[in-house]
Amino acid sequence: MKAIKCKDLNKRFYRKNALNDLSFSIEENKIVGVIGRNGAGKTTLLKIIAGLLKEKSGVIEVYGRRPFNNLFVSANTIYIDDAMNFPTALTLKEILEEGKRFYHHWDHDLALRLFDYFGFNPSQHHNELSKGKESTFNMIVGLASRSPLTIFDEPTTGMDAAVRKDFYRALLKDYLAHPRTILLSTHHLEEMEDLLEEVLVIHEGSLKLQMSMDDLKEYGVGLTGKKDVVEPFLKEKEILWKKEQALDTCYAVIKNDLTDHEYQRMKEAGVQVSPVKANDLCIYLTESRNEKGSVDDVFDRSADV
Amino acid sequence: MILDTDGMKPIYIQIAEWLESEILHGNFQADDKVYSQYQLADLYNINPATAAKGLTKLAEEGILYDKRGLGKFVSTHAKQIIIDKRKNQTLKNLVNDLVTEAGRLELSEEDTIKLIRNAWKGEQG
Amino acid sequence: MSLIEVQTSEIVKKQIGYKWRAYTGVFTSLVVIQLLGLLFSLNGSGSMGSGRTVYDVNITYYTADIVVGFTIFWGFLTAFLLTTKAYREDDFAFVTNRKTSTLSTIVFLFMICVIGALTALLSGFALKLIAYFILPGEEMLLTQGVGNVSAWLLGMFATIIIVFMFSSLGYLAGMIVQLNKMLVIVMPVVVVGLMILLSRGGFQIQVYFFEFFFEENNAWLFTLKTLSATTIFYALSVLVSNRLEVKQ
């Protein structure tokens, strides 16, 4: 069964397109990464899936139902972001107890053990927490809810490296014991890429790519060498990214469809063939196609003046 | 084994190679049950789908076989298959790389073989 | 994880409990506003005096009228505040949809209106006690006190539904404002402007409003009028709220 299905999904904010004809579907019980630059539309998409925002047009279905204002979707989904709003009158412990009342699959024991492990004080209030602690607490709520569809939007904001590592580990452990559909959006793809089964790359409100994480890691291949040596090899290849470097060398990322023969010829010609990390690849794929170029150009231009 | 997450090799291949080494070292005998994708995922902190891909690769090569509902087991000829594979592919590629690099450094064939001999002695001694 | 089907009634019940525990701030504001009302009442809500040569008679009434008035205002304001973004997001922190959210808020508002009305009326007794013990006065006459229970209960009931009606008005006003922040300025301007315009034309709507509700001598008609108005206001709020998104 499909957990999420969307077709030609559109959303506009103040006459600006946030999502453009987005179409994809996600199978049940996968951990899926939603990757994109700031403002690419990740949060908008996740909130529409969680039923918190209303789509402008197109079809969006979560377990076969339209999520907006839907009690069934709400009961089976949890949306965790870094701006969670919990009542200030309740202590952290009381918030967990409310979670227990509302979510059928809630594991209170797990919630309390994580709560202890991360050193929370039961009588503290949510609005008194530091950013990192707040994210950690929200993560506990997200994990303990065991919602069939669990959505984490930038869950690691403010967490230090050790806590992030604990979070990834806890997420995986709980997922292995209780498989469910988990959507994660993140800026730290390199840290959690091994956790993900699939990725959605969103760029300027459109779907750039959807594939398994293992495939994404082998999707691109980097060629480095003298410009005049590398360039002939780039003909008839799909160039994903290209950058000229010092001493007439260049670095080009192409789609990894090289045959063994081509690979050998490149090596013999002195072209360095290297893998492209998933994180870098995503940055290349989502490079804005405007006139602004790279951040280097900002400095080059100011030097001209 | 610690996974080399930055390296060339995809994780699932590293998993497969680790299992191969375990079989070569005799830690898994023929008809032993190997780790499930979930155990591997837990051990190496990776998505179970990636672990499954490593297991599937070994099954396709005849190193493991499937028992429906029970998991994956080491096949009778697993050890031989792994040795053959490593000889014909892994080692051959390594030698090719060695020769290419030697050529780039303008080493003669003789010098290269000498290098290998020395290394061999060092290894044995 | 298996999918869960939930009943609206089940979630509404949970939401009422949640709001009861989470929105304790409304009780704090109730206490503050009623104490304030009490303070103002110590001046007496009405007085008359007559002085001749020998006797000087000065009568001061101590009633809970001001406290009730303040409570009505509190009902309006609380309902208004419950529609703001912070409260709505608290609302949507757990399982809910608009229907359960609105229904549970209305039930919650009714519950606190009952409490507010009850404490307001009880403060009338407190006031008389305070007046008796603290304030200088020669003679204390307790009029229409606990003597007439049925009249007191009727007053109680009337107070509840009036506070509740004003909460529905506050809720509607709040929802309208949530549509567009500009309305927080525009709406009072329009309402007051209309009142002024109409009164120039000889029609004082606020007077009519008070006559319509508060000078109704028939208890049944009064109940009918008040509850109908409440229902209309809440129904309009639901219509408005359906246009809102939760998080932007």
XYZ file of C-alpha atoms in Angstrom:
678
model
C 0.000 0.000 0.000
C 1.139 3.520 -0.728
C 1.611 5.723 2.300
C 1.666 8.930 0.291
C 0.537 9.658 -3.210
C 0.564 13.018 -4.855
C -0.131 14.124 -8.353
C 0.338 17.578 -9.888
C 0.403 19.089 -6.438
C 0.492 22.883 -6.354
C 0.688 25.370 -3.557
C 0.952 29.131 -3.682
C 1.811 31.659 -0.999
C 1.077 35.291 -1.686
C 1.125 34.806 -5.452
C 4.411 32.954 -5.321
C 4.541 29.297 -6.279
C 5.765 27.169 -3.409
C 5.127 23.823 -5.081
C 4.920 23.191 -8.820
C 3.121 20.153 -10.188
C 4.732 17.781 -7.739
C 4.045 14.121 -8.457
C 5.440 11.152 -6.574
C 4.418 8.345 -4.304
C 6.003 6.742 -1.287
C 5.642 3.129 -0.273
C 4.772 2.212 3.276
C 7.404 1.510 5.923
C 10.357 3.275 4.377
C 12.643 5.930 5.795
C 12.627 8.652 3.176
C 14.808 11.751 3.125
C 13.374 14.973 1.747
C 16.333 16.968 0.501
C 16.475 20.488 -0.837
C 17.842 23.951 -0.313
C 16.307 26.445 2.082
C 13.052 27.610 0.565
C 12.836 24.727 -1.874
C 9.377 23.840 -0.589
C 10.233 20.938 1.713
C 8.387 22.291 4.720
C 5.357 23.278 2.649
C 5.198 19.790 1.193
C 5.543 18.100 4.583
C 2.865 20.314 6.122
C 0.468 19.538 3.281
C 1.126 15.825 3.814
C 0.464 16.244 7.540
C -2.825 18.034 6.740
C -1.749 21.328 8.274
C -1.827 23.256 5.018
C -4.301 23.067 2.178
C -3.080 22.337 -1.331
C -4.076 24.738 -4.084
C -4.627 22.129 -6.744
C -3.689 18.584 -7.583
C -4.182 15.401 -5.626
C -2.585 14.522 -2.339
C -3.462 11.308 -0.532
C -2.153 9.908 2.722
C -3.249 6.300 3.163
C -5.781 6.962 0.456
C -7.345 10.045 2.032
C -6.992 13.749 1.530
C -5.044 14.956 4.574
C -6.299 18.514 5.029
C -8.582 18.753 8.029
C -8.802 14.964 8.207
C -9.109 13.263 11.588
C -7.978 9.880 10.305
C -4.784 11.322 8.834
C -4.189 13.340 11.989
C -4.571 10.244 14.160
C -2.061 8.309 12.074
C 0.456 11.057 11.440
C 2.758 13.115 13.567
C 4.533 16.195 12.291
C 7.586 17.317 14.248
C 9.443 20.506 13.405
C 11.649 22.950 15.235
C 8.753 25.289 15.944
C 6.554 22.884 17.866
C 4.061 24.681 20.015
C 3.134 22.991 23.254
C 0.977 24.613 25.946
C 3.136 26.633 28.294
C 1.010 25.579 31.242
C 2.050 21.933 30.940
C 5.323 20.491 32.184
C 7.382 18.265 29.908
C 6.153 15.213 31.756
C 2.535 16.316 31.319
C 3.077 16.879 27.603
C 4.274 13.291 27.287
C 1.174 12.145 29.148
C -1.029 14.043 26.703
C 0.820 12.316 23.880
C -0.037 9.013 25.476
C -3.728 9.942 25.600
C -3.870 10.966 21.952
C -1.708 8.429 20.086
C -2.827 4.822 20.043
C 0.613 3.356 19.392
C 2.349 5.662 21.900
C 5.122 3.891 23.849
C 5.240 5.684 27.173
C 8.009 3.501 28.495
C 10.245 4.440 25.579
C 9.329 8.098 26.020
C 10.303 8.065 29.689
C 13.543 6.173 29.104
C 14.645 8.595 26.384
C 13.524 11.460 28.618
C 15.819 10.184 31.375
C 18.669 9.374 29.029
C 18.768 12.910 27.650
C 18.622 14.332 31.165
C 15.333 16.192 31.112
C 13.737 17.541 34.227
C 10.083 16.408 34.454
C 8.866 19.682 35.904
C 10.492 21.842 33.244
C 8.397 23.663 30.675
C 8.776 23.462 26.929
C 9.310 27.178 26.448
C 12.195 27.168 28.927
C 14.280 24.744 26.885
C 17.287 25.701 24.818
C 17.000 25.184 21.062
C 18.903 21.919 21.110
C 17.023 20.569 24.109
C 13.742 21.571 22.525
C 14.586 19.629 19.371
C 15.600 16.655 21.490
C 12.299 16.735 23.361
C 10.291 17.045 20.135
C 12.218 14.087 18.769
C 11.187 12.016 21.801
C 7.541 12.893 21.163
C 7.968 11.968 17.494
C 9.576 8.621 18.212
C 7.313 7.630 21.106
C 4.151 8.370 19.123
C 4.987 5.446 16.807
C 2.701 7.053 14.251
C 2.367 5.006 11.069
C 3.490 8.163 9.263
C 6.115 10.060 11.223
C 7.373 13.325 9.758
C 10.495 15.049 11.053
C 11.113 18.464 9.515
C 14.681 19.545 10.300
C 14.629 17.553 13.541
C 18.248 18.183 14.519
C 18.174 21.992 14.680
C 20.434 23.071 17.532
C 21.385 19.553 18.607
C 25.077 18.991 19.187
C 26.899 16.275 17.252
C 26.636 13.691 20.044
C 22.871 14.133 20.419
C 22.389 13.994 16.656
C 24.239 10.700 16.607
C 22.053 9.386 19.419
C 18.968 10.541 17.548
C 19.910 8.689 14.358
C 20.666 5.581 16.367
C 17.406 5.782 18.326
C 15.451 6.361 15.131
C 16.972 3.335 13.438
C 16.588 1.060 16.478
C 12.942 1.954 16.894
C 12.306 1.659 13.173
C 13.842 -1.829 13.079
C 11.614 -2.922 15.948
C 8.524 -1.107 14.669
C 8.738 -0.419 10.938
C 6.754 2.596 9.837
C 6.885 5.323 7.239
C 9.292 8.046 8.280
C 9.893 11.262 6.360
C 12.953 13.272 7.292
C 14.002 16.600 5.934
C 17.489 17.622 6.783
C 20.502 19.795 6.166
C 22.769 17.016 7.372
C 22.371 14.489 4.597
C 25.944 13.257 4.974
C 25.190 12.346 8.583
C 22.040 10.391 8.003
C 22.411 9.066 4.488
C 23.027 5.525 5.723
C 19.694 5.605 7.540
C 17.660 6.482 4.486
C 16.180 4.016 2.096
C 14.971 6.571 -0.401
C 15.388 10.251 -1.186
C 13.222 12.939 -2.703
C 15.215 15.874 -3.977
C 13.088 19.000 -4.193
C 14.274 22.072 -6.030
C 12.325 25.308 -6.357
C 9.054 23.551 -5.642
C 9.585 20.809 -8.178
C 10.662 17.218 -7.840
C 14.220 16.925 -9.065
C 14.820 13.312 -8.295
C 13.376 10.336 -6.478
C 15.455 7.213 -6.044
C 16.851 4.792 -3.522
C 19.704 6.086 -1.402
C 21.989 3.344 -2.676
C 21.328 4.444 -6.237
C 21.833 8.099 -5.397
C 25.264 7.317 -4.009
C 26.220 5.845 -7.378
C 24.199 8.272 -9.469
C 27.035 10.607 -10.357
C 30.680 10.233 -11.091
C 33.311 12.956 -10.966
C 35.928 13.455 -13.654
C 39.018 15.536 -12.950
C 41.761 16.315 -15.414
C 43.118 18.720 -17.968
C 40.311 20.544 -19.696
C 41.199 19.412 -23.191
C 41.482 15.806 -22.006
C 38.263 15.707 -20.035
C 36.083 17.618 -22.462
C 35.987 15.005 -25.264
C 34.663 12.487 -22.769
C 31.813 14.784 -21.828
C 30.251 14.647 -25.275
C 27.000 12.729 -25.322
C 27.068 12.563 -21.543
C 24.616 14.214 -19.218
C 26.652 16.833 -17.378
C 25.240 17.445 -13.930
C 27.791 20.000 -12.847
C 31.012 21.470 -14.105
C 33.637 23.691 -12.637
C 36.874 24.966 -14.097
C 39.769 24.932 -11.751
C 43.261 26.336 -11.733
C 45.906 25.241 -14.263
C 43.434 24.444 -17.007
C 41.979 21.515 -15.125
C 38.305 20.998 -14.701
C 36.000 18.929 -12.566
C 32.838 17.603 -14.138
C 30.111 15.492 -12.625
C 28.256 13.300 -15.073
C 25.610 10.661 -14.772
C 27.224 7.384 -13.872
C 26.447 5.308 -16.935
C 30.038 4.601 -17.896
C 30.823 1.267 -19.462
C 33.912 -0.603 -18.318
C 35.488 0.252 -21.649
C 34.893 3.992 -21.223
C 36.155 3.794 -17.692
C 39.372 2.154 -18.837
C 39.882 4.702 -21.618
C 39.428 7.557 -19.185
C 41.892 6.090 -16.769
C 44.397 5.565 -19.515
C 43.973 9.153 -20.671
C 44.805 10.320 -17.179
C 41.351 11.386 -16.142
C 40.739 10.856 -12.465
C 37.416 9.147 -11.948
C 35.975 9.571 -8.474
C 32.681 8.854 -6.755
C 30.441 11.786 -5.891
C 29.051 11.885 -2.380
C 25.285 11.968 -2.156
C 25.398 15.230 -0.257
C 27.578 16.947 -2.859
C 25.461 15.557 -5.640
C 22.346 17.046 -4.079
C 24.075 20.410 -3.862
C 25.011 20.206 -7.535
C 21.517 19.139 -8.548
C 19.889 21.970 -6.667
C 22.219 24.720 -7.747
C 20.095 27.705 -8.662
C 20.051 28.277 -12.365
C 20.048 32.026 -12.169
C 22.658 34.447 -13.373
C 24.219 34.738 -9.963
C 26.541 31.796 -10.414
C 28.502 30.573 -7.432
C 29.573 32.409 -4.328
C 33.029 32.726 -5.910
C 31.587 35.069 -8.511
C 30.463 37.437 -5.795
C 34.081 37.921 -4.839
C 35.383 37.953 -8.398
C 32.994 40.710 -9.356
C 33.829 42.884 -6.398
C 37.478 42.466 -7.347
C 36.692 43.806 -10.839
C 35.253 46.997 -9.426
C 34.662 -3.820 10.849
C 34.080 -0.120 10.706
C 32.266 1.098 7.646
C 34.185 3.430 5.423
C 31.397 5.849 4.669
C 33.582 8.263 2.717
C 35.192 5.716 0.436
C 34.523 4.620 -3.102
C 32.725 1.498 -2.094
C 28.990 1.490 -1.583
C 27.919 0.366 1.859
C 26.108 -2.714 0.603
C 29.284 -3.935 -1.097
C 31.233 -3.387 2.092
C 28.627 -5.442 3.937
C 28.863 -8.194 1.335
C 32.658 -8.202 1.506
C 32.625 -8.325 5.265
C 30.357 -11.381 5.178
C 32.640 -12.960 2.573
C 35.627 -12.437 4.856
C 33.730 -13.963 7.753
C 33.023 -17.004 5.603
C 36.669 -17.196 4.442
C 37.855 -17.057 8.035
C 35.528 -19.858 8.879
C 33.314 -17.843 11.213
C 30.376 -19.001 9.132
C 30.424 -22.612 7.934
C 28.415 -24.126 5.104
C 24.679 -24.233 5.952
C 25.106 -21.764 8.789
C 22.493 -19.034 8.983
C 24.017 -15.601 8.427
C 22.814 -12.315 9.902
C 19.428 -11.038 8.813
C 19.097 -7.639 7.167
C 17.745 -6.272 10.463
C 20.680 -7.589 12.488
C 23.092 -6.139 9.946
C 21.229 -2.834 10.005
C 21.512 -2.727 13.772
C 25.175 -3.776 13.754
C 26.263 -1.207 11.208
C 23.705 1.515 11.819
C 22.374 1.445 8.289
C 19.015 1.149 6.639
C 17.881 -2.490 6.445
C 17.227 -2.079 2.720
C 20.933 -1.434 2.187
C 21.823 -4.485 4.257
C 19.335 -6.539 2.245
C 21.019 -5.397 -0.951
C 24.338 -6.766 0.299
C 22.718 -10.099 1.168
C 20.970 -10.265 -2.193
C 24.268 -9.679 -3.971
C 25.798 -12.663 -2.185
C 22.749 -14.778 -2.935
C 22.985 -13.889 -6.635
C 26.596 -14.985 -6.655
C 25.651 -18.310 -5.103
C 27.489 -17.641 -1.860
C 24.272 -17.625 0.156
C 21.018 -19.414 -0.404
C 17.511 -18.641 0.681
C 15.335 -20.693 2.926
C 11.873 -19.298 2.651
C 10.874 -17.528 5.821
C 13.994 -18.626 7.659
C 16.617 -16.341 6.202
C 19.847 -16.688 4.284
C 22.332 -19.551 4.713
C 25.900 -20.189 3.583
C 25.994 -22.432 0.521
C 28.246 -25.485 0.291
C 30.688 -24.011 -2.198
C 30.649 -20.535 -0.742
C 34.316 -20.485 0.160
C 35.444 -21.600 -3.283
C 33.211 -19.092 -5.022
C 34.601 -16.261 -2.924
C 38.223 -17.302 -3.538
C 37.640 -17.598 -7.298
C 35.876 -14.289 -7.420
C 38.571 -12.469 -5.530
C 41.299 -14.018 -7.658
C 39.638 -13.257 -10.955
C 38.232 -9.859 -10.194
C 39.553 -8.123 -7.131
C 43.150 -9.202 -7.424
C 43.204 -8.711 -11.176
C 41.922 -5.166 -10.827
C 44.472 -4.407 -8.156
C 47.261 -5.664 -10.412
C 45.916 -3.575 -13.297
C 45.942 -0.501 -11.096
C 49.480 -1.326 -10.012
C 50.663 -1.610 -13.593
C 48.939 1.635 -14.626
C 50.499 3.519 -11.740
C 53.907 1.976 -12.432
C 53.592 3.101 -16.045
C 52.762 6.628 -14.939
C 55.873 6.615 -12.759
C 57.900 5.198 -15.674
C 58.872 2.074 -13.749
C 60.080 -0.868 -15.809
C 58.340 -4.226 -15.697
C 61.386 -5.644 -13.941
C 61.354 -2.966 -11.238
C 57.670 -3.455 -10.660
C 58.028 -7.188 -10.199
C 60.920 -6.529 -7.859
C 58.664 -4.315 -5.815
C 56.135 -7.107 -5.583
C 58.808 -9.595 -4.582
C 60.009 -7.344 -1.805
C 56.526 -6.801 -0.546
C 55.883 -10.517 -0.686
C 58.992 -11.206 1.404
C 58.075 -8.535 3.868
C 54.624 -10.018 4.178
C 55.935 -13.540 4.705
C 58.711 -12.494 7.049
C 2.292 0.161 12.476
C -1.356 -0.536 11.933
C -3.630 2.303 10.934
C -6.085 3.580 13.490
C -9.662 4.667 12.882
C -10.841 7.218 15.419
C -14.248 8.531 16.342
C -14.929 12.246 16.426
C -16.573 11.920 19.839
C -13.541 10.124 21.275
C -11.148 12.844 20.125
C -13.480 15.633 21.263
C -13.520 14.097 24.747
C -9.735 13.874 24.807
C -9.411 17.428 23.542
C -11.725 18.761 26.258
C -9.574 17.099 28.918
C -6.430 18.399 27.241
C -7.733 21.952 27.097
C -8.907 21.772 30.672
C -5.367 20.876 31.750
C -3.478 23.038 29.281
C -5.394 26.297 29.349
C -5.151 26.936 33.075
C -4.258 30.522 32.244
C -7.948 31.299 31.732
C -8.637 30.543 35.387
C -5.861 32.825 36.520
C -7.327 35.645 34.468
C -10.785 34.851 35.869
C -9.549 35.194 39.443
C -7.746 38.432 38.658
C -10.675 40.000 36.851
C -13.216 38.993 39.497
C -11.039 40.315 42.305
C -10.800 43.542 40.368
C -14.571 43.562 40.003
C -14.920 42.955 43.703
C -12.649 45.874 44.456
C -14.731 48.212 42.339
C -17.891 46.878 43.939
C -16.741 47.967 47.370
C -17.729 51.413 46.325
C -21.252 50.118 46.092
C -23.089 49.514 42.903
C -25.765 52.014 43.705
C -26.569 54.421 46.463
C -29.095 56.967 47.491
C -29.212 59.358 50.343
C -31.629 61.720 51.928
C -30.714 64.244 54.515
C -32.977 66.344 56.611
C -32.352 68.186 59.767
C -32.176 65.380 62.248
C -31.617 62.189 60.289
C -29.135 61.548 57.599
C -30.004 58.458 55.597
C -27.497 57.032 53.189
C -28.191 53.734 51.488
C -25.537 51.863 49.562
C -26.231 48.705 47.589
C -23.595 46.031 47.491
C -24.240 43.593 44.665
C -22.208 41.405 42.368
C -23.349 43.363 39.315
C -19.907 44.734 38.551
C -18.266 41.333 39.016
C -20.812 39.802 36.640
C -20.123 42.569 34.147
C -16.412 41.930 34.380
C -16.997 38.206 33.985
C -18.974 38.785 30.792
C -16.063 40.790 29.476
C -13.690 37.997 30.534
C -15.815 35.434 28.668
C -15.598 37.530 25.526
C -11.848 38.080 25.825
C -10.991 34.476 26.690
C -12.898 33.145 23.701
C -11.235 35.771 21.532
C -7.776 34.713 22.744
C -8.466 31.027 22.161
C -8.676 31.727 18.435
C -5.170 33.182 18.236
C -2.415 31.304 16.454
C -0.556 30.217 19.576
C -3.650 28.549 21.017
C -4.627 27.000 17.694
C -1.171 25.509 17.329
C -1.345 24.118 20.868
C -4.607 22.667 19.754
C -3.054 20.991 16.723
C -0.032 19.631 18.612
C -1.884 16.347 18.942
C -4.598 14.514 17.053
C -7.355 16.812 15.863
C -9.195 18.371 12.978
C -11.219 21.572 12.775
C -14.450 19.943 13.846
C -13.069 18.337 16.993
C -11.048 21.435 17.745
C -14.025 23.777 17.525
C -16.417 21.431 19.303
C -14.028 20.851 22.176
C -13.311 24.568 22.457
C -17.034 25.357 22.634
C -17.570 22.739 25.347
C -14.518 24.027 27.175
C -15.797 27.595 26.932
C -19.156 26.505 28.272
C -17.494 24.799 31.224
C -15.457 27.839 32.138
C -18.476 30.122 31.634
C -20.388 28.053 34.201
C -17.486 28.392 36.603
C -17.123 32.106 35.887
C -20.833 32.763 36.385
C -20.943 30.704 39.566
C -17.973 32.437 41.161
C -19.291 35.817 40.050
C -22.585 35.237 41.810
C -20.944 33.762 44.864
C -18.756 36.829 45.031
C -22.003 38.702 45.780
C -22.098 36.933 49.132
C -18.442 37.576 49.707
C -19.045 41.214 48.961
C -21.838 41.470 51.483
C -19.672 39.822 54.110
C -16.814 42.167 53.401
C -19.141 45.119 53.519
C -20.575 43.891 56.797
C -17.278 43.384 58.540
C -15.012 45.971 57.081
C -16.935 48.896 55.771
C -18.281 51.522 58.152
C -22.012 51.351 58.242
C -24.521 51.435 60.973
C -27.085 49.006 59.739
C -26.759 46.038 57.384
C -29.781 44.779 55.560
C -29.317 41.583 53.612
C -31.890 41.757 50.895
C -32.925 38.986 48.536
C -30.037 36.859 49.759
C -30.248 33.112 50.005
C -33.839 33.444 50.945
C -35.295 32.932 47.511
C -33.465 29.924 46.131
C -35.387 29.547 42.889
C -34.907 33.193 41.997
C -31.213 32.858 42.737
C -30.936 29.744 40.582
C -32.731 31.509 37.763
C -30.290 34.382 38.044
C -27.468 31.867 38.013
C -28.773 30.241 34.850
C -29.271 33.606 33.168
C -25.741 34.662 34.053
C -24.284 31.478 32.616
C -26.003 31.784 29.283
C -25.192 35.475 29.021
C -21.495 34.889 29.694
C -21.626 32.006 27.241
C -23.298 34.181 24.612
C -20.587 36.789 24.942
C -17.944 34.088 24.656
C -19.507 33.023 21.366
C -19.336 36.615 20.204
C -15.664 36.785 21.236
C -14.956 33.526 19.464
C -16.557 34.788 16.263
C -14.694 38.086 16.458
C -11.437 36.208 17.055
C -11.958 33.918 14.092
C -12.732 36.838 11.805
C -9.569 38.585 12.932
C -7.558 35.420 12.224
C -8.615 35.629 8.587
C -6.706 38.832 8.208
C -4.749 40.697 10.840
C -5.921 44.038 9.439
C -9.411 43.185 10.643
C -8.327 43.678 14.242
C -8.367 47.393 13.460
C -11.012 47.438 10.759
C -13.640 45.477 12.663
C -13.996 47.711 15.750
C -13.939 50.762 13.504
C -16.747 49.354 11.390
C -18.811 48.266 14.408
C -18.431 51.539 16.292
C -18.873 53.524 13.088
C -22.102 51.712 12.331
C -23.354 52.336 15.854
C -22.668 56.043 15.536
C -24.231 56.271 12.110
C -27.306 54.394 13.205
C -27.730 56.413 16.374
C -27.626 59.616 14.308
C -30.479 58.172 12.359
C -32.263 57.738 15.660
C -31.710 54.010 15.959
C -29.446 53.111 18.848
C -28.468 49.542 18.167
C -26.735 49.021 21.489
C -29.875 50.091 23.317
C -31.923 47.823 21.122
C -29.466 44.996 21.783
C -29.804 45.408 25.537
C -33.548 45.718 25.390
C -33.789 42.657 23.186
C -31.909 40.459 25.604
C -32.002 41.958 29.070
C -35.419 43.472 29.293
C -37.113 40.287 28.347
C -39.324 39.371 31.252
C -40.288 35.959 30.029
C -37.583 33.527 31.163
C -38.293 31.104 28.332
C -38.121 33.754 25.678
C -34.945 35.106 27.189
C -33.349 31.649 27.114
C -34.481 31.108 23.553
C -33.112 34.440 22.375
C -29.773 34.045 24.111
C -29.130 30.473 23.096
C -30.181 31.147 19.499
C -27.776 34.059 19.279
C -25.028 31.872 20.786
C -25.692 29.136 18.254
C -25.636 31.584 15.364
C -22.353 33.109 16.503
C -20.666 29.730 16.901
C -22.000 28.493 13.581
C -20.583 31.570 11.878
C -17.223 30.937 13.610
C -17.143 27.399 12.230
C -17.772 28.750 8.737
C -14.955 31.234 9.113
C -12.547 28.734 10.671
C -12.909 26.401 7.722
C -11.063 28.952 5.651
C -8.033 28.892 7.948
C -4.913 26.779 7.663
C -3.167 25.609 10.769
C 0.474 26.428 10.298
C 1.935 28.899 7.918
